[in-house]
PDB file of C-alpha atoms in Angstrom:
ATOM      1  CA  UNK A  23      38.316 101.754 -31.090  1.00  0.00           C
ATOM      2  CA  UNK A  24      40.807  99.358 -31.408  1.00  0.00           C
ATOM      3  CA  UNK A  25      41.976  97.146 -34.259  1.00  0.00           C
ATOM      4  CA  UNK A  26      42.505  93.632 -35.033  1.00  0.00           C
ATOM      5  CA  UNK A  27      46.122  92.549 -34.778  1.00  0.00           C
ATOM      6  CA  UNK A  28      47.982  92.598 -37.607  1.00  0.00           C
ATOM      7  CA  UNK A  29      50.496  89.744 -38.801  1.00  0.00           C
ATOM      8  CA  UNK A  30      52.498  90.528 -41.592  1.00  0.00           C
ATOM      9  CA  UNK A  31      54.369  87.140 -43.108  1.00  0.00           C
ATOM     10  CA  UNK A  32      57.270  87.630 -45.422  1.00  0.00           C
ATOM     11  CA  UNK A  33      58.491  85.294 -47.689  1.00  0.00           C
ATOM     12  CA  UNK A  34      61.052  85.226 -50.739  1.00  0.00           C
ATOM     13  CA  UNK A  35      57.890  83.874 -52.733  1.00  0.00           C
ATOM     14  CA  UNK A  36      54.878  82.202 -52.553  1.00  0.00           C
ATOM     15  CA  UNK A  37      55.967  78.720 -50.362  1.00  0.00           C
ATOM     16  CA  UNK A  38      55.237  79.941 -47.221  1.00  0.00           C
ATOM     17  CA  UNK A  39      51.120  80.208 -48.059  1.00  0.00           C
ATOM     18  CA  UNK A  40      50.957  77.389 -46.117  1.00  0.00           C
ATOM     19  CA  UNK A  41      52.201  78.911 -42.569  1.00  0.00           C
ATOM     20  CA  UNK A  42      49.613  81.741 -43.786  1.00  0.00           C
ATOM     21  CA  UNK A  43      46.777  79.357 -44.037  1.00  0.00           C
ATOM     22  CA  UNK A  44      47.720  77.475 -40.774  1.00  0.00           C
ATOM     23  CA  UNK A  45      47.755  80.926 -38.916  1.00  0.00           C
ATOM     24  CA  UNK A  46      44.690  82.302 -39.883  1.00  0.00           C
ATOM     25  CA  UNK A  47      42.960  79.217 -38.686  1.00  0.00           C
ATOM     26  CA  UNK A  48      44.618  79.848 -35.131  1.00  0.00           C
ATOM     27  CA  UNK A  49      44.316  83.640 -35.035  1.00  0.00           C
ATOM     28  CA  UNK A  50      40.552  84.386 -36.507  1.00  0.00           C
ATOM     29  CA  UNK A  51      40.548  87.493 -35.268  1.00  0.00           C
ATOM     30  CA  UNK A  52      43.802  88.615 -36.375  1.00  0.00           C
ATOM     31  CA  UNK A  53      44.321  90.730 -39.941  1.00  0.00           C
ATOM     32  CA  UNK A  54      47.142  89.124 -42.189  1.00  0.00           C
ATOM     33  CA  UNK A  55      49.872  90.570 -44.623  1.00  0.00           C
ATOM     34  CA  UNK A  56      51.217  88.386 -46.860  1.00  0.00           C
ATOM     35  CA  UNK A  57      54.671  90.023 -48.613  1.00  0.00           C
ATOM     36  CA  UNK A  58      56.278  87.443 -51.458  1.00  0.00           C
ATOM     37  CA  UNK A  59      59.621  88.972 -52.081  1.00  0.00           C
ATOM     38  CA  UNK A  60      59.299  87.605 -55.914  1.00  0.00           C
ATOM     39  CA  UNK A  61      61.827  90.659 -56.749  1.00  0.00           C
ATOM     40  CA  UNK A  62      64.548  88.719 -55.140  1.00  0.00           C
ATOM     41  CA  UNK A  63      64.209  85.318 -54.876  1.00  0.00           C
ATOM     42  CA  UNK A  64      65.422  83.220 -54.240  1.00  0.00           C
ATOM     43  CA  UNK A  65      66.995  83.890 -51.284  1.00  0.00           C
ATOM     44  CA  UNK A  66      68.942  80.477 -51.039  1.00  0.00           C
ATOM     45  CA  UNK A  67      71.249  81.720 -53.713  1.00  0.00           C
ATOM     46  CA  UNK A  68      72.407  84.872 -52.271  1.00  0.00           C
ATOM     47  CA  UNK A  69      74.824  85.554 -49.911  1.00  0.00           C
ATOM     48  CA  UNK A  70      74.501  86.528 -46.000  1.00  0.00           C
ATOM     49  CA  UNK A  71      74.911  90.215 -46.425  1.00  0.00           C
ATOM     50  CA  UNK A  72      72.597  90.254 -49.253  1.00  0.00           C
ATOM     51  CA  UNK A  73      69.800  88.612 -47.437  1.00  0.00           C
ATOM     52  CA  UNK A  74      70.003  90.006 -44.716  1.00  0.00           C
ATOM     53  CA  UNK A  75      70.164  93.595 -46.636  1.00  0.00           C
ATOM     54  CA  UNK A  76      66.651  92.144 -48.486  1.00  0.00           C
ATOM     55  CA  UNK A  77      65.233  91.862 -44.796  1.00  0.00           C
ATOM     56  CA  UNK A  78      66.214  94.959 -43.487  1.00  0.00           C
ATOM     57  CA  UNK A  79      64.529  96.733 -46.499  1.00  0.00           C
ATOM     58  CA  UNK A  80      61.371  94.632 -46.372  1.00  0.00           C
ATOM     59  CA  UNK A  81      61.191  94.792 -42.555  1.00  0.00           C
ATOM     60  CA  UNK A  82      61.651  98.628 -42.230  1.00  0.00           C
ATOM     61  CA  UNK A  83      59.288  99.251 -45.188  1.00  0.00           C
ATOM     62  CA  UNK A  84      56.789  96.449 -43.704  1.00  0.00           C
ATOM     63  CA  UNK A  85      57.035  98.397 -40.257  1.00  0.00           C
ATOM     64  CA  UNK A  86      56.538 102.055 -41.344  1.00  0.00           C
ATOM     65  CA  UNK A  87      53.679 100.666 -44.041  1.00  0.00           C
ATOM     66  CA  UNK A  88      51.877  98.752 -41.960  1.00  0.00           C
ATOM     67  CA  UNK A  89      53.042  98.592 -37.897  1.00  0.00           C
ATOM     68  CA  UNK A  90      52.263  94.897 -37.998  1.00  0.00           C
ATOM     69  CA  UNK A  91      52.188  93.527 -34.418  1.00  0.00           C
ATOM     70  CA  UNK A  92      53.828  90.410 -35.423  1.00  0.00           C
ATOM     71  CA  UNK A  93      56.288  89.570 -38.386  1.00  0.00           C
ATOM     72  CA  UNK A  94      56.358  85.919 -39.570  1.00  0.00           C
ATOM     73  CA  UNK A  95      59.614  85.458 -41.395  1.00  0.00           C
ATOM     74  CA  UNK A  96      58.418  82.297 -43.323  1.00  0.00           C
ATOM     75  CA  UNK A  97      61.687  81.005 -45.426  1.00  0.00           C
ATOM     76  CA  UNK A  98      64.331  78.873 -43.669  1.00  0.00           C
ATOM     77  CA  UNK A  99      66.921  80.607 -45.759  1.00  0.00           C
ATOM     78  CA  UNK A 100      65.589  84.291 -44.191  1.00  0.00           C
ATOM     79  CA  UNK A 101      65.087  83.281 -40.988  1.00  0.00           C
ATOM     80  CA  UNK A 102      68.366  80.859 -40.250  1.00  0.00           C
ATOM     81  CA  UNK A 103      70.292  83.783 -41.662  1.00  0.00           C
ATOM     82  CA  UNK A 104      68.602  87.158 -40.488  1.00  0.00           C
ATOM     83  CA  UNK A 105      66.170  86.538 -37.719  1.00  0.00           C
ATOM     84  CA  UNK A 106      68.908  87.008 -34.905  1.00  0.00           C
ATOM     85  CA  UNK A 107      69.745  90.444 -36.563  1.00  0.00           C
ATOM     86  CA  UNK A 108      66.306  91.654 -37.321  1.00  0.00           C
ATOM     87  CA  UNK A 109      65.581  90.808 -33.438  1.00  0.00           C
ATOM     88  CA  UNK A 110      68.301  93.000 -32.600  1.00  0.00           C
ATOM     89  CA  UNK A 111      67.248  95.859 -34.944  1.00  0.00           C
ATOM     90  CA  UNK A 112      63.714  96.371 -34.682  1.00  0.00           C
ATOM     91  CA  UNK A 113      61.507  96.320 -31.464  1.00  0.00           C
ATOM     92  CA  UNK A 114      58.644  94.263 -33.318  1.00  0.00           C
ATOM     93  CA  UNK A 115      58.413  90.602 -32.385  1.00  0.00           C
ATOM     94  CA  UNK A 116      59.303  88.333 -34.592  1.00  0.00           C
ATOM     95  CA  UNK A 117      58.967  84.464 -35.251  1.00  0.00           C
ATOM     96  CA  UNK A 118      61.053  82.612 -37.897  1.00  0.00           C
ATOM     97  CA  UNK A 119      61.251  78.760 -39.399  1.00  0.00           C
ATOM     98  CA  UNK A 120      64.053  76.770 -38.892  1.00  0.00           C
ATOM     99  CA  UNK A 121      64.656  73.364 -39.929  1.00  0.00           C
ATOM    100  CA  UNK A 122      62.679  70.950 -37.816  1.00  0.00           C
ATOM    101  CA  UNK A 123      66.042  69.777 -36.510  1.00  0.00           C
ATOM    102  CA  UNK A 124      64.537  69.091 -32.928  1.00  0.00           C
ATOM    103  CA  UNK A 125      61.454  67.393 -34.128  1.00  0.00           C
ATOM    104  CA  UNK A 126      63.699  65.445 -36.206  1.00  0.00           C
ATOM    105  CA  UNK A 127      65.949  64.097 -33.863  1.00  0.00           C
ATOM    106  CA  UNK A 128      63.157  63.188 -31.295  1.00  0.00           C
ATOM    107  CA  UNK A 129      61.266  60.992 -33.881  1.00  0.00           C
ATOM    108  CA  UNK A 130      64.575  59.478 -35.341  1.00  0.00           C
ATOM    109  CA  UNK A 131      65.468  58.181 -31.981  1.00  0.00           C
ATOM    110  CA  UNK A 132      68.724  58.338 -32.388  1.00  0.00           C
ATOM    111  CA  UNK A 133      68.818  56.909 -35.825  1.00  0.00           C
ATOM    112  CA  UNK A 134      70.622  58.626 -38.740  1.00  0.00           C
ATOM    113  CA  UNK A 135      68.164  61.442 -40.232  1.00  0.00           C
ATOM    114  CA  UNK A 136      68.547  64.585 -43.233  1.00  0.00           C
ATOM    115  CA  UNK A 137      67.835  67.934 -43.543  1.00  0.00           C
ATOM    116  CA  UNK A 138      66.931  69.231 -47.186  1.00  0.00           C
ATOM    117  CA  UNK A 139      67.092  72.728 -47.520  1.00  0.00           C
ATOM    118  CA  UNK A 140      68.241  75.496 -49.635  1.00  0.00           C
ATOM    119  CA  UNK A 141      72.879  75.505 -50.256  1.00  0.00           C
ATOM    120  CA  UNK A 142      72.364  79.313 -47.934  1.00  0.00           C
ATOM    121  CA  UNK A 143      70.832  77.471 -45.214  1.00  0.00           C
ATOM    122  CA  UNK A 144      72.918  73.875 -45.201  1.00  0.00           C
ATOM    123  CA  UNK A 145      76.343  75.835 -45.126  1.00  0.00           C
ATOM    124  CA  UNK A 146      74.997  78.405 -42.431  1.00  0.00           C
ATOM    125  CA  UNK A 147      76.221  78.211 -39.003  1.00  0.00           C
ATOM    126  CA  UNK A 148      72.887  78.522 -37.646  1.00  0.00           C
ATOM    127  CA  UNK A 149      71.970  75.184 -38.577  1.00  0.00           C
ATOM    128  CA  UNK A 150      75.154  73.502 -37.413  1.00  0.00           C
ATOM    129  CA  UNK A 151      73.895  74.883 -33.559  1.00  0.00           C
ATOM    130  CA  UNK A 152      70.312  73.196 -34.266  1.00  0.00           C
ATOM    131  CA  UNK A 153      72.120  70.183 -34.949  1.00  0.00           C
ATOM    132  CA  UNK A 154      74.571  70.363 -31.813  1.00  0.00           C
ATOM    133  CA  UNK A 155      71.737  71.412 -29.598  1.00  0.00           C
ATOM    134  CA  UNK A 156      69.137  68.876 -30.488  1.00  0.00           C
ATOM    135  CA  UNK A 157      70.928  66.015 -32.282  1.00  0.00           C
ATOM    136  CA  UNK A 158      74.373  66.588 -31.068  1.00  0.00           C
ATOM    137  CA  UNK A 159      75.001  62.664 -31.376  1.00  0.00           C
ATOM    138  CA  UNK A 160      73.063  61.798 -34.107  1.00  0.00           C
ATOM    139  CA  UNK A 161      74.095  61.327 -37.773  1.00  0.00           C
ATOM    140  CA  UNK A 162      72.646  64.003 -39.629  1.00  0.00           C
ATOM    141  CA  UNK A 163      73.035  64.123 -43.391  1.00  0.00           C
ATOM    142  CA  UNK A 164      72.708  67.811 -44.842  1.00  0.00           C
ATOM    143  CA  UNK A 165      71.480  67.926 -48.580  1.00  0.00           C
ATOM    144  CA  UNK A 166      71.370  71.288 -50.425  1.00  0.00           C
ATOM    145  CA  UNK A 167      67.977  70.866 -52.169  1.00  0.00           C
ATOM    146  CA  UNK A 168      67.289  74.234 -53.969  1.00  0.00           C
ATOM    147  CA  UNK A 169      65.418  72.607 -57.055  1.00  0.00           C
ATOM    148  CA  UNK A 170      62.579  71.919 -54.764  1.00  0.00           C
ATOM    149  CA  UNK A 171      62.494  75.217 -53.788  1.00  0.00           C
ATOM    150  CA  UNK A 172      61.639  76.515 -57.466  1.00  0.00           C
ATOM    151  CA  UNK A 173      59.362  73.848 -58.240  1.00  0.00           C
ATOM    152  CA  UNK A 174      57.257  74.631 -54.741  1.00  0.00           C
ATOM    153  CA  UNK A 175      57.425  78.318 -56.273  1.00  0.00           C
ATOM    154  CA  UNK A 176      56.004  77.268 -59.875  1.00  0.00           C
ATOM    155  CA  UNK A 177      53.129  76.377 -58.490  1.00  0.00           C
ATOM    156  CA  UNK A 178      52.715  75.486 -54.715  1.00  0.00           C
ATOM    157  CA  UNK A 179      49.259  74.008 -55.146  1.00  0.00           C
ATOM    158  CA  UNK A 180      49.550  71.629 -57.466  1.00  0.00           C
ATOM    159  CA  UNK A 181      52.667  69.567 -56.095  1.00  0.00           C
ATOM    160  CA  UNK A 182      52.225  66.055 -57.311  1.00  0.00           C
ATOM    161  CA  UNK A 183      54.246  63.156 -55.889  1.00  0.00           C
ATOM    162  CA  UNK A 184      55.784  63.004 -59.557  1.00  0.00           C
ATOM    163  CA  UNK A 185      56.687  66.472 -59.562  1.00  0.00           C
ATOM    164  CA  UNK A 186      58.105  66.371 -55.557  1.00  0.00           C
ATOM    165  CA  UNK A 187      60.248  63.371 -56.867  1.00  0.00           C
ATOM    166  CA  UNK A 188      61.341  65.325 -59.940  1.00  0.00           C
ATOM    167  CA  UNK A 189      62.550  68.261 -57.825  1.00  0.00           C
ATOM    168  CA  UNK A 190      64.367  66.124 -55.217  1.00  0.00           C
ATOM    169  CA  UNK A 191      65.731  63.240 -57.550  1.00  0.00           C
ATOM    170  CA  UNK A 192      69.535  64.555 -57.261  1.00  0.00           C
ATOM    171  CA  UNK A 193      68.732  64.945 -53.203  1.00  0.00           C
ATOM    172  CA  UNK A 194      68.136  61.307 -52.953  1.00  0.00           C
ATOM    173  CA  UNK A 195      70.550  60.231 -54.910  1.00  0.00           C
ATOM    174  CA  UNK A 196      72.851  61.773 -52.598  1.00  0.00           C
ATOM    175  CA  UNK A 197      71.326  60.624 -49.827  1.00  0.00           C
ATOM    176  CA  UNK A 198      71.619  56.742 -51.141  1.00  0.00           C
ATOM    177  CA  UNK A 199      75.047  57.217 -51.598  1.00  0.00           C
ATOM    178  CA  UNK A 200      75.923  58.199 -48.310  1.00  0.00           C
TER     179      UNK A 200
END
C-alpha cells in the first residue's frame, strides 16, 4: 500500500506557518512536516557558510528521518542563500521563497518599488540577479528589515497594524529618505 506524500517545510522559526497553511489547502491528500529551526534563528544574522551548514544538517537529518517527497525551504534568508546548493547536494526536490522581485516589478510598472527583507538576504548576490532579471531597469530600493522578522516570530498570529508599523518604523524611515 502506498502512502500519502510527504512535504516537509523548514523554516528558521515559526513565520513560514503561513506557506504551511496555504499548502495543505492545495495538497489535501498530502502529509506535512513542519521543522522551525528555533535552535538557530535567526538565520538573517548569520553568515553564508553558517546557513548553509544549518541546511545541510536539517536537510540530511530531515531526509534520513523522514524521506519527505518534497522539501519547502520557507525563509527568504535559507532559500536565497542555500537552495542552489541543497539542489546540488541532495536528489530530493526542492522549492524555496524568494523575494517577490518579479511580481513586484510587473505591478510597479516600471515605477520605483522596495524589497524588505532580512541584512543576509539584501546583501546576497542572489537577490541582485532577481533584480537584473526581472526589474533590470527599475529603481529598486533594498531595506534590511530584520526587526520585522522577530516581531512575526513573537507571535505570528496576532500581528496588528500597530505592531507591523512598530517593527518596520526604521524601514520606512529609510525608505522616505531616499
Amino acid at each position: 500500500m502506498s502512502r500519502s506524500p510527504l512535504v516537509a517545510v523548514i523554516d528558521s522559526g515559526i513565520g513560514g506557518i503561513p506557506y504551511l497553511e496555504v499548502a495543505r489547502a492545495l495538497l489535501p491528500k498530502h502529509h506535512f512536516l513542519y521543522i522551525a529551526d528555533t535552535r538557530h534563528f535567526p538565520y538573517g544574522e548569520r553568515t553564508p557558510a553558517e546557513v548553509q551548514a544549518i541546511l545541510h544538517e536539517l536537510v540530511s537529518n530531515t531526509i534520513r528521518e523522514f524521506a519527505p517527497d518534497l522539501i519547502v525551504i520557507a525563509c527568504n534568508t535559507a532559500s536565497v542563500v542555500g537552495l542552489t546548493d541543497l539542489r546540488r547536494q541532495f536528489e530530493c526536490s526542492f522549492v524555496g521563497v524568494v523575494p517577490a522581485v518579479k511580481p513586484a516589478a510587473m505591478l510597479a510598472g516600471g515605477d520605483p518599488f522596495a524589497v524588505l527583507a532580512t541584512d543576509r538576504t539584501v546583501e546576497d548576490p542572489y537577490l541582485a540577479r532577481l533584480i537584473r532579471e526581472f526589474a533590470p531597469d527599475a529603481q529598486v530600493s533594498l531595506v534590511a528589515a530584520g526587526g520585522l522578522v522577530e516581531a512575526i516570530e513573537s507571535n505570528v498570529r496576532e500581528m496588528d497594524e500597530a505592531r507591523v508599523r512598530k517593527a518596520l518604523g526604521s524601514a520606512i524611515r529609510e525608505l522616505r529618505e531616499e
